Short mmCIF file of C-alpha atoms in Angstrom, two decimals:
data_model
loop_
_atom_site.label_atom_id
_atom_site.label_comp_id
_atom_site.label_asym_id
_atom_site.label_seq_id
_atom_site.Cartn_x
_atom_site.Cartn_y
_atom_site.Cartn_z
CA MET A 1 -0.03 0.02 0.04
CA ALA A 2 1.66 3.23 -1.20
CA SER A 3 2.06 6.10 1.20
CA GLY A 4 0.95 9.55 0.42
CA THR A 5 2.98 12.73 -0.10
CA GLY A 6 0.22 15.03 1.02
CA LEU A 7 -2.40 16.98 -0.86
CA SER A 8 -1.70 20.55 -1.81
CA LYS A 9 -3.30 23.42 0.07
CA GLN A 10 -5.19 24.38 -3.02
CA THR A 11 -6.67 20.87 -3.25
CA LEU A 12 -7.63 20.88 0.38
CA TRP A 13 -9.35 24.28 0.03
CA ALA A 14 -11.11 22.89 -3.04
CA VAL A 15 -12.34 19.99 -1.01
CA TRP A 16 -13.66 22.34 1.69
CA LEU A 17 -15.36 24.61 -0.95
CA ALA A 18 -16.95 21.67 -2.75
CA PHE A 19 -18.58 20.34 0.34
CA ALA A 20 -19.38 23.75 1.76
CA CYS A 21 -21.39 24.50 -1.42
CA LEU A 22 -23.05 21.09 -1.48
CA TYR A 23 -24.15 21.32 2.06
CA ALA A 24 -25.31 24.92 1.75
CA LEU A 25 -27.45 23.87 -1.23
CA SER A 26 -28.86 21.07 1.07
CA LEU A 27 -29.87 23.39 3.97
CA GLY A 28 -33.23 22.66 5.47
CA ARG A 29 -35.95 25.23 5.89
CA GLY A 30 -36.19 25.19 9.68
CA PHE A 31 -34.41 23.67 12.65
CA TYR A 32 -36.41 20.42 12.81
CA SER A 33 -35.76 20.20 16.53
CA SER A 34 -36.31 22.23 19.70
CA ASP A 35 -32.57 21.76 20.34
CA GLY A 36 -31.75 23.85 17.33
CA ASP A 37 -34.43 26.39 18.31
CA VAL A 38 -32.90 26.83 21.76
CA MET A 39 -29.39 27.21 20.37
CA PHE A 40 -30.58 29.79 17.90
CA GLN A 41 -32.31 31.68 20.68
CA THR A 42 -29.05 31.73 22.60
CA THR A 43 -27.21 33.06 19.58
CA ALA A 44 -29.90 35.73 19.17
CA ALA A 45 -29.61 36.74 22.81
CA LEU A 46 -25.77 37.03 22.52
CA ALA A 47 -26.02 39.08 19.32
CA GLU A 48 -28.76 41.38 20.43
CA ARG A 49 -28.31 41.71 24.15
CA GLY A 50 -24.86 40.34 24.94
CA THR A 51 -26.23 37.75 27.34
CA PHE A 52 -26.70 33.97 27.57
CA GLU A 53 -29.97 34.47 29.43
CA LEU A 54 -33.17 33.38 27.78
CA ALA A 55 -36.86 33.82 28.46
CA PRO A 56 -38.38 30.81 30.24
CA ASP A 57 -40.60 28.58 28.05
CA PRO A 58 -42.44 25.57 29.38
CA ALA A 59 -42.65 24.21 25.84
CA LEU A 60 -38.87 24.08 25.57
CA PRO A 61 -37.41 21.83 28.28
CA GLN A 62 -33.98 22.56 27.01
CA ILE A 63 -34.32 25.99 28.69
CA VAL A 64 -33.47 25.44 32.36
CA ALA A 65 -33.49 27.46 35.52
CA GLY A 66 -30.26 28.96 36.65
CA THR A 67 -28.95 31.24 39.45
CA GLY A 68 -31.07 34.21 40.60
CA GLY A 69 -34.20 32.97 38.78
CA ALA A 70 -32.66 33.41 35.35
CA ALA A 71 -33.16 30.91 32.58
CA PHE A 72 -30.50 29.49 30.22
CA SER A 73 -30.01 26.93 27.48
CA LYS A 74 -28.96 23.55 28.87
CA TYR A 75 -26.25 23.26 26.19
CA ASP A 76 -22.67 24.36 26.18
CA PRO A 77 -21.67 27.77 24.78
CA GLY A 78 -19.53 26.91 21.72
CA LEU A 79 -22.08 26.65 18.96
CA PRO A 80 -24.13 29.73 19.92
CA LEU A 81 -20.93 31.78 20.09
CA VAL A 82 -19.70 30.64 16.69
CA GLY A 83 -23.13 31.47 15.33
CA VAL A 84 -23.10 35.08 16.36
CA PRO A 85 -21.32 36.53 13.24
CA PHE A 86 -23.64 34.38 11.00
CA TYR A 87 -26.72 35.78 12.84
CA VAL A 88 -25.45 39.33 12.48
CA LEU A 89 -24.82 38.80 8.77
CA GLY A 90 -28.30 37.36 8.21
CA ASP A 91 -29.94 40.15 10.21
CA TRP A 92 -28.01 42.80 8.24
CA LEU A 93 -28.98 41.15 4.96
CA GLY A 94 -32.65 41.32 5.97
CA ALA A 95 -32.36 44.93 7.09
CA VAL A 96 -30.69 46.06 3.88
CA ASN A 97 -33.32 44.31 1.71
CA HIS A 98 -36.31 45.14 3.98
CA ALA A 99 -36.81 41.42 4.31
CA HIS A 100 -37.67 39.10 7.25
CA ARG A 101 -34.56 39.66 9.39
CA TYR A 102 -35.16 36.89 11.94
CA ARG A 103 -35.80 34.30 9.33
CA LEU A 104 -32.77 35.29 7.39
CA ALA A 105 -30.65 35.14 10.53
CA ALA A 106 -31.95 31.66 11.14
CA THR A 107 -30.97 30.62 7.62
CA ALA A 108 -27.52 32.19 7.94
CA ILE A 109 -26.77 30.32 11.18
CA LEU A 110 -27.34 27.07 9.39
CA LEU A 111 -24.03 27.75 7.58
CA VAL A 112 -22.25 26.87 10.85
CA PRO A 113 -22.90 23.06 10.54
CA ALA A 114 -22.50 23.22 6.82
CA TRP A 115 -19.12 24.84 6.84
CA SER A 116 -18.00 22.77 9.89
CA ALA A 117 -18.80 19.53 8.14
CA ALA A 118 -16.83 20.74 5.10
CA GLY A 119 -13.96 21.56 7.46
CA ALA A 120 -14.04 17.97 8.88
CA LEU A 121 -13.78 16.60 5.29
CA ALA A 122 -10.89 18.98 4.41
CA GLY A 123 -9.10 17.79 7.59
CA LEU A 124 -9.88 14.16 6.73
CA ALA A 125 -8.49 14.67 3.22
CA ALA A 126 -5.32 16.30 4.70
CA LEU A 127 -4.81 13.29 7.01
CA ALA A 128 -5.63 10.68 4.34
CA GLY A 129 -3.33 12.54 1.93
CA SER A 130 -0.40 11.91 4.24
CA LEU A 131 -1.23 8.17 4.25
CA PHE A 132 -2.37 7.25 0.80
CA PRO A 133 -2.01 8.41 -2.82
CA ALA A 134 -3.93 11.54 -3.67
CA ARG A 135 -6.81 9.80 -5.44
CA ARG A 136 -7.44 7.44 -2.57
CA ALA A 137 -7.24 10.33 -0.07
CA VAL A 138 -9.82 12.32 -2.00
CA GLY A 139 -12.00 9.20 -2.36
CA VAL A 140 -11.97 8.73 1.41
CA ALA A 141 -13.23 12.26 1.87
CA LEU A 142 -15.81 11.83 -0.91
CA ALA A 143 -17.19 8.65 0.76
CA ALA A 144 -17.30 10.34 4.19
CA GLY A 145 -18.97 13.43 2.82
CA THR A 146 -21.66 11.89 0.61
CA SER A 147 -22.27 8.37 1.92
CA THR A 148 -22.39 8.82 5.67
CA LEU A 149 -24.80 10.62 7.97
CA LEU A 150 -22.42 13.59 8.20
CA TRP A 151 -24.31 15.04 5.24
CA PRO A 152 -27.78 15.25 6.91
CA TYR A 153 -26.18 16.80 10.00
CA ALA A 154 -24.43 19.37 7.83
CA ARG A 155 -27.86 20.93 7.20
CA VAL A 156 -29.45 21.16 10.59
CA LEU A 157 -28.58 23.05 13.77
CA PHE A 158 -27.25 20.24 15.84
CA ALA A 159 -23.67 20.28 17.22
CA GLU A 160 -22.55 17.09 15.59
CA ALA A 161 -21.04 18.60 12.43
CA THR A 162 -19.03 21.08 14.51
CA LEU A 163 -17.90 18.23 16.83
CA ALA A 164 -16.78 16.17 13.84
CA CYS A 165 -14.75 19.10 12.57
CA ALA A 166 -13.07 19.59 15.94
CA LEU A 167 -12.22 15.93 16.44
CA THR A 168 -10.96 15.40 12.89
CA LEU A 169 -8.81 18.52 12.90
CA ALA A 170 -7.39 17.63 16.32
CA THR A 171 -6.45 14.16 15.06
CA PHE A 172 -4.87 15.49 11.97
CA ALA A 173 -2.94 18.06 13.93
CA ILE A 174 -1.61 15.41 16.29
CA TRP A 175 -0.57 13.25 13.32
CA ARG A 176 1.07 16.25 11.58
CA ALA A 177 2.92 17.18 14.85
CA GLY A 178 4.17 13.66 15.33
CA HIS A 179 5.68 13.64 11.90
CA GLY A 180 7.88 16.72 12.12
CA GLY A 181 5.25 19.42 12.40
CA GLY A 182 6.66 21.18 15.37
CA ARG A 183 5.19 22.38 18.64
CA VAL A 184 2.67 24.69 16.99
CA TRP A 185 0.85 21.66 15.68
CA TRP A 186 0.58 20.09 19.15
CA ILE A 187 -0.98 23.39 20.42
CA ALA A 188 -3.27 23.55 17.37
CA ALA A 189 -4.51 20.05 18.16
CA GLY A 190 -5.36 21.21 21.62
CA VAL A 191 -7.11 24.27 20.37
CA ALA A 192 -9.30 22.22 18.01
CA PHE A 193 -10.12 19.73 20.71
CA GLY A 194 -10.86 22.49 23.27
CA ALA A 195 -13.21 24.15 20.77
CA GLY A 196 -15.07 20.87 20.46
CA ILE A 197 -15.31 20.55 24.28
CA ALA A 198 -16.68 24.03 24.40
CA THR A 199 -19.32 22.96 21.92
CA ARG A 200 -20.18 19.86 23.83
CA ALA A 201 -18.24 18.89 26.94
CA ALA A 202 -18.92 15.15 26.22
CA LEU A 203 -16.31 15.30 23.37
CA ALA A 204 -13.75 14.94 26.22
CA ILE A 205 -14.34 11.14 26.08
CA TYR A 206 -12.00 11.16 23.12
CA ALA A 207 -9.19 12.50 25.32
CA LEU A 208 -8.05 9.00 26.14
CA PRO A 209 -7.85 7.74 22.48
CA LEU A 210 -6.04 10.98 21.48
CA ALA A 211 -3.59 10.63 24.37
CA VAL A 212 -2.88 7.07 23.35
CA LEU A 213 -2.24 8.30 19.74
CA ILE A 214 0.23 10.92 21.09
CA ILE A 215 1.94 8.26 23.19
CA ARG A 216 2.20 5.88 20.18
CA LEU A 217 3.67 8.73 18.00
CA SER A 218 6.21 9.57 20.76
CA CYS A 219 7.68 6.06 21.14
CA GLY A 220 11.44 6.33 21.50
CA GLU A 221 11.36 10.09 22.17
CA GLY A 222 11.63 9.90 25.92
CA ARG A 223 9.35 10.85 28.75
CA LEU A 224 10.31 14.43 28.74
CA VAL A 225 9.37 14.89 25.07
CA LEU A 226 6.11 13.03 25.69
CA GLY A 227 5.36 15.26 28.63
CA ARG A 228 6.01 18.41 26.63
CA ARG A 229 3.72 17.23 23.85
CA LEU A 230 0.89 16.35 26.20
CA ALA A 231 1.34 19.73 27.96
CA ALA A 232 1.27 21.59 24.61
CA VAL A 233 -2.05 19.88 23.67
CA ALA A 234 -3.45 20.62 27.10
CA LEU A 235 -2.37 24.23 26.85
CA GLY A 236 -4.19 24.60 23.55
CA ALA A 237 -7.29 22.94 24.93
CA ALA A 238 -7.36 25.05 28.08
CA PRO A 239 -9.34 28.14 26.80
CA GLY A 240 -12.16 25.84 25.49
CA ILE A 241 -12.30 23.98 28.78
CA ALA A 242 -12.15 27.25 30.75
CA LEU A 243 -15.09 28.58 28.67
CA VAL A 244 -17.24 25.59 29.61
CA LEU A 245 -16.36 25.95 33.31
CA TRP A 246 -17.07 29.73 33.22
CA HIS A 247 -20.33 29.16 31.44
CA ASN A 248 -21.42 26.63 34.05
CA ALA A 249 -20.55 28.99 36.79
CA LEU A 250 -22.43 31.82 35.13
CA ARG A 251 -25.58 29.77 34.73
CA PHE A 252 -25.60 27.59 37.94
CA GLY A 253 -23.02 29.13 40.31
CA ASP A 254 -20.89 26.03 40.05
CA PRO A 255 -18.26 25.40 37.28
CA LEU A 256 -18.81 21.67 37.60
CA ALA A 257 -22.62 21.88 37.28
CA SER A 258 -24.17 21.35 33.87
CA GLY A 259 -27.57 21.72 32.22
CA TYR A 260 -28.18 18.03 32.30
CA ALA A 261 -29.20 17.81 35.95
CA GLY A 262 -31.68 14.97 36.43
CA GLU A 263 -30.43 13.10 33.38
CA GLY A 264 -27.98 10.27 33.71
CA PHE A 265 -26.48 6.99 32.52
CA THR A 266 -29.42 4.70 33.14
CA THR A 267 -29.23 2.43 30.13
CA ALA A 268 -27.33 -0.79 30.33
CA PRO A 269 -24.16 -0.06 28.38
CA TRP A 270 -24.20 -3.27 26.38
CA THR A 271 -27.84 -2.61 25.38
CA GLY A 272 -27.19 0.90 24.19
CA ALA A 273 -23.97 0.02 22.47
CA ALA A 274 -25.47 -2.87 20.68
CA SER A 275 -28.44 -0.76 19.54
CA LEU A 276 -26.07 2.00 18.25
CA LEU A 277 -24.31 -0.54 16.18
CA PHE A 278 -27.00 -3.06 15.10
CA SER A 279 -30.54 -1.91 15.77
CA PRO A 280 -32.76 -1.37 12.69
CA GLY A 281 -33.64 2.13 13.73
CA LYS A 282 -30.25 3.44 14.77
CA SER A 283 -27.46 1.16 13.46
CA VAL A 284 -24.46 3.30 12.42
CA PHE A 285 -23.89 0.78 9.59
CA LEU A 286 -27.34 1.37 8.13
CA TYR A 287 -26.89 5.15 8.18
CA ALA A 288 -23.20 4.99 7.04
CA PRO A 289 -22.77 1.93 4.89
CA PRO A 290 -19.11 2.56 3.95
CA LEU A 291 -18.23 1.84 7.65
CA LEU A 292 -18.92 -1.85 6.87
CA ALA A 293 -16.01 -1.76 4.52
CA SER A 294 -13.95 0.18 7.05
CA VAL A 295 -14.43 -2.66 9.57
CA LEU A 296 -13.34 -5.24 7.01
CA LEU A 297 -10.35 -3.23 5.94
CA TRP A 298 -9.22 -2.25 9.53
CA PRO A 299 -6.71 -5.13 9.84
CA ARG A 300 -5.04 -4.19 6.56
CA PHE A 301 -5.10 -0.54 7.62
CA ARG A 302 -3.52 -1.43 10.94
CA ARG A 303 -0.61 -3.22 9.32
CA ALA A 304 0.31 -0.03 7.58
CA GLN A 305 -0.75 2.55 10.26
CA PRO A 306 -0.92 0.80 13.64
CA ALA A 307 -1.07 4.01 15.66
CA LEU A 308 -4.08 5.50 13.84
CA ALA A 309 -5.79 2.13 13.61
CA ASP A 310 -5.51 1.57 17.33
CA PHE A 311 -6.75 5.13 17.97
CA LEU A 312 -9.87 4.34 15.95
CA ALA A 313 -10.40 0.97 17.70
CA LEU A 314 -10.13 2.60 21.12
CA ALA A 315 -12.41 5.45 20.14
CA TRP A 316 -15.02 2.90 18.98
CA ILE A 317 -14.80 1.10 22.32
CA VAL A 318 -15.14 4.29 24.31
CA ALA A 319 -17.92 6.06 22.31
CA PRO A 320 -20.54 3.31 22.10
CA ALA A 321 -19.91 2.38 25.69
CA PHE A 322 -20.27 5.97 26.94
CA PHE A 323 -23.19 7.05 24.78
CA GLY A 324 -24.83 3.64 25.00
CA ALA A 325 -25.15 4.05 28.79
CA TRP A 326 -26.81 7.49 28.45
CA TRP A 327 -30.57 7.56 28.98
CA ALA A 328 -31.04 8.98 25.47
CA TRP A 329 -28.47 6.80 23.78
CA HIS A 330 -30.47 7.11 20.56
CA GLY A 331 -30.03 10.91 20.36
CA GLY A 332 -33.74 11.75 20.44
CA TRP A 333 -35.69 12.61 17.25
CA SER A 334 -32.79 12.40 14.95
CA TRP A 335 -31.36 10.78 11.83
CA GLY A 336 -29.48 7.62 12.85
CA PRO A 337 -27.08 7.46 15.77
CA ARG A 338 -26.58 11.17 16.17
CA LEU A 339 -24.13 10.96 19.09
CA LEU A 340 -21.69 8.87 17.06
CA VAL A 341 -21.48 11.42 14.12
CA PRO A 342 -18.26 13.13 15.36
CA LEU A 343 -16.34 9.91 14.93
CA VAL A 344 -17.70 8.93 11.50
CA PRO A 345 -15.40 10.93 9.19
CA LEU A 346 -12.25 9.58 10.77
CA SER A 347 -13.70 6.07 10.68
CA CYS A 348 -13.59 6.24 6.80
CA LEU A 349 -9.79 6.22 6.86
CA PRO A 350 -9.48 2.45 6.48
CA LEU A 351 -11.18 2.79 3.06
CA GLY A 352 -7.83 4.19 1.80
CA ALA A 353 -6.37 0.69 2.34
CA LEU A 354 -8.71 -0.85 -0.26
CA PRO A 355 -6.89 -3.63 -2.15
CA ASP A 356 -6.52 -3.17 -5.88
CA ARG A 357 -8.92 -5.95 -6.65
CA ARG A 358 -12.20 -5.90 -8.61
CA ARG A 359 -14.34 -7.50 -5.92
CA TRP A 360 -13.11 -5.11 -3.20
CA ARG A 361 -13.66 -2.08 -5.46
CA ALA A 362 -17.20 -3.39 -6.40
CA LEU A 363 -18.08 -3.85 -2.68
CA VAL A 364 -16.94 -0.35 -1.65
CA ALA A 365 -18.64 1.22 -4.63
CA ALA A 366 -21.89 -0.55 -3.77
CA LEU A 367 -21.71 0.53 -0.17
CA ALA A 368 -20.94 4.08 -1.21
CA ILE A 369 -23.83 4.21 -3.58
CA ALA A 370 -26.13 2.77 -1.00
CA GLY A 371 -24.86 5.40 1.46
CA ILE A 372 -25.68 8.22 -0.98
CA GLY A 373 -29.17 6.88 -1.26
CA VAL A 374 -29.54 6.80 2.51
CA GLN A 375 -28.30 10.35 2.93
CA LEU A 376 -30.51 11.69 0.16
CA ALA A 377 -33.47 10.25 2.06
CA GLY A 378 -32.27 12.03 5.20
CA VAL A 379 -31.78 15.32 3.40
CA LEU A 380 -34.98 15.31 1.34
CA ALA A 381 -37.48 13.85 3.79
CA ASN A 382 -38.53 15.13 7.16
CA THR A 383 -38.95 12.28 9.69
CA VAL A 384 -40.06 14.48 12.60
CA PRO A 385 -43.81 13.72 11.91
CA HIS A 386 -42.96 10.00 11.93
CA TYR A 387 -41.37 10.40 15.43
CA ALA A 388 -44.28 12.54 16.62
CA ALA A 389 -46.86 9.92 15.53
CA LEU A 390 -45.11 6.98 17.09
CA VAL A 391 -43.84 8.65 20.30
CA GLY A 392 -47.23 10.13 20.81
CA ALA A 393 -48.45 6.58 21.26
CA GLY A 394 -46.30 6.13 24.33
CA GLU A 395 -42.98 4.43 25.26
CA GLY A 396 -43.92 1.57 22.97
CA GLY A 397 -43.58 3.95 20.03
CA TYR A 398 -39.95 4.72 20.83
CA HIS A 399 -39.21 1.00 21.06
CA ALA A 400 -40.84 0.45 17.65
CA ILE A 401 -38.80 3.25 16.05
CA HIS A 402 -35.56 1.72 17.28
CA TYR A 403 -36.21 -2.02 17.04
CA THR A 404 -39.08 -2.60 14.53
CA PRO A 405 -37.60 -2.55 11.02
CA GLY A 406 -40.83 -1.28 9.37
CA GLU A 407 -40.95 1.64 11.77
CA SER A 408 -37.41 2.79 11.30
CA PRO A 409 -36.87 6.51 10.40
CA LEU A 410 -34.95 5.36 7.36
CA VAL A 411 -37.88 3.35 6.11
CA ALA A 412 -40.28 6.24 6.94
CA ALA A 413 -38.05 8.68 4.97
CA VAL A 414 -37.96 6.36 1.87
CA GLU A 415 -41.78 5.99 2.04
CA ARG A 416 -42.17 9.77 2.17
CA LEU A 417 -39.94 10.22 -0.84
CA LEU A 418 -41.85 7.59 -2.78
CA ASP A 419 -45.05 9.45 -1.90
CA GLY A 420 -43.58 12.67 -3.30
CA ASP A 421 -43.44 14.26 0.20
CA THR A 422 -40.02 16.03 -0.17
CA GLU A 423 -38.66 18.73 2.12
CA PRO A 424 -38.12 22.20 0.68
CA LEU A 425 -34.46 23.38 0.68
CA ALA A 426 -33.90 26.79 2.19
CA LEU A 427 -31.79 28.46 -0.47
CA PHE A 428 -34.30 27.60 -3.16
CA HIS A 429 -37.12 29.42 -1.27
CA LEU A 430 -35.41 32.66 -0.29
CA ALA A 431 -38.29 34.58 -1.79
CA GLY A 432 -40.30 33.43 1.24
CA THR A 433 -37.98 35.49 3.51
CA GLY A 434 -38.83 38.71 1.65
CA LEU A 435 -35.63 38.88 -0.40
CA PRO A 436 -35.96 39.83 -4.02
CA ARG A 437 -36.80 36.81 -6.23
CA THR A 438 -33.42 37.01 -7.91
CA TRP A 439 -31.96 35.62 -4.67
CA THR A 440 -33.86 32.37 -5.15
CA VAL A 441 -32.03 31.87 -8.43
CA GLY A 442 -28.79 33.69 -7.74
CA ALA A 443 -27.78 32.16 -4.48
CA PRO A 444 -28.21 28.53 -5.60
CA LEU A 445 -26.53 29.39 -8.95
CA ILE A 446 -23.46 30.85 -7.25
CA LEU A 447 -23.11 27.75 -5.05
CA LEU A 448 -23.50 25.48 -8.09
CA ILE A 449 -20.72 27.44 -9.81
CA GLY A 450 -18.54 27.15 -6.69
CA LEU A 451 -19.25 23.42 -6.49
CA GLY A 452 -18.32 22.93 -10.16
CA TRP A 453 -15.22 25.08 -9.93
CA ALA A 454 -14.02 23.15 -6.83
CA ALA A 455 -14.69 19.79 -8.39
CA ARG A 456 -12.76 20.86 -11.48
CA ALA A 457 -9.85 22.09 -9.34
CA ILE A 458 -9.71 18.75 -7.49
CA TRP A 459 -9.83 16.78 -10.72
CA ARG A 460 -7.10 18.84 -12.33
CA SER A 461 -4.92 18.45 -9.20
CA LEU A 462 -5.37 14.65 -9.18
CA SER A 463 -4.80 14.45 -12.99
CA ALA A 464 -1.60 16.45 -12.69
CA GLY A 465 -0.35 14.26 -9.85
CA ALA A 466 -1.06 11.11 -11.81
CA ALA A 467 0.85 12.42 -14.74
CA GLN A 468 3.99 13.07 -12.76
#
């Protein structure tokens, strides 16, 4: 298996641009969840009033009571903070065009998950490019970006796409640092990981796999060097961790308190983990078919890249065990195993170890095509009504969604598509926000041009590399 020499910066930017345009074209018209509504309200409060405080709302249990009778979002501060400039941009655009400012701000903030997911794929391409030939590296990113559930999460206001970006960039920075990148890369890895923790503190579960990766990359360097590297990563992560602690103290008067009081790890870990992996309603392999090939190719990948392979294996032990024990292991009313999404892009790395044999190529191609079909169902169909109908019937409805094949959200989405019940995409309906009708044509057209230009740039880069 040939090693890579690295993709050029221009190619990596083209990868980011291609997926940023694709995901922006896929943006949904709405938040599809009360989680996104509350995070948007927090962004609005920060942008307009400079505060995290929200108005209490009994219909939104994600708004919780804090100190002094104030109410706050239960979630960590990272995503609302990142969303502030996007909110300001959308609000300004509405003001200039005498359009619906709040609706445009809500659309603009959806660019956060779209651009974050694109960032995860650029980071994945950079990492894969250091391991495999350029075409394989781009193929890994393409499979992760179009055939896994990262795509549906790039269009809705959940934290998962941002977390995937943070974890992928942290892993790439560690790998780059361990191969002569210098101290700045160790600090950069910590900054990326700390930003992810600020977005959701639970991302800290990946600290152990990342630490093991650092240790593996530091073999033979001595304890002092290892200590310095771990300290540099910790230094980079410190601001993100401090932000979470400060936010907790602001809301609840205790830096160690969180917005999840009363919620806990009440599911048997083996039950939740098995459900995340194999249940008909939430199996990660159903919602990300290429990961089946990743599992099969992992031993071959490990022979070439033991440190990264062991990092992935440990991460896949930690994540299903941790989230599987959570009371809401399923991630609520969501597309597939939402809580595992941050790990999905990196889990496509073993695809780069694909043997040059017809049967293997046919298998991976079939899984990738199946994955594209699954994600199109998630992008073009709204399964919230399906959840509402079954969960409204009681706890048995939740069980049916997760364990009865015919009631799976995936099946419901396909049925909706076959019935012609498709979900409108936001950028194709901008006239509904009060913007001039030219926006409805112009915005998608610009993104399509950007997507085409980026695809052409990637193709020319790969062709030039193959000719050398």
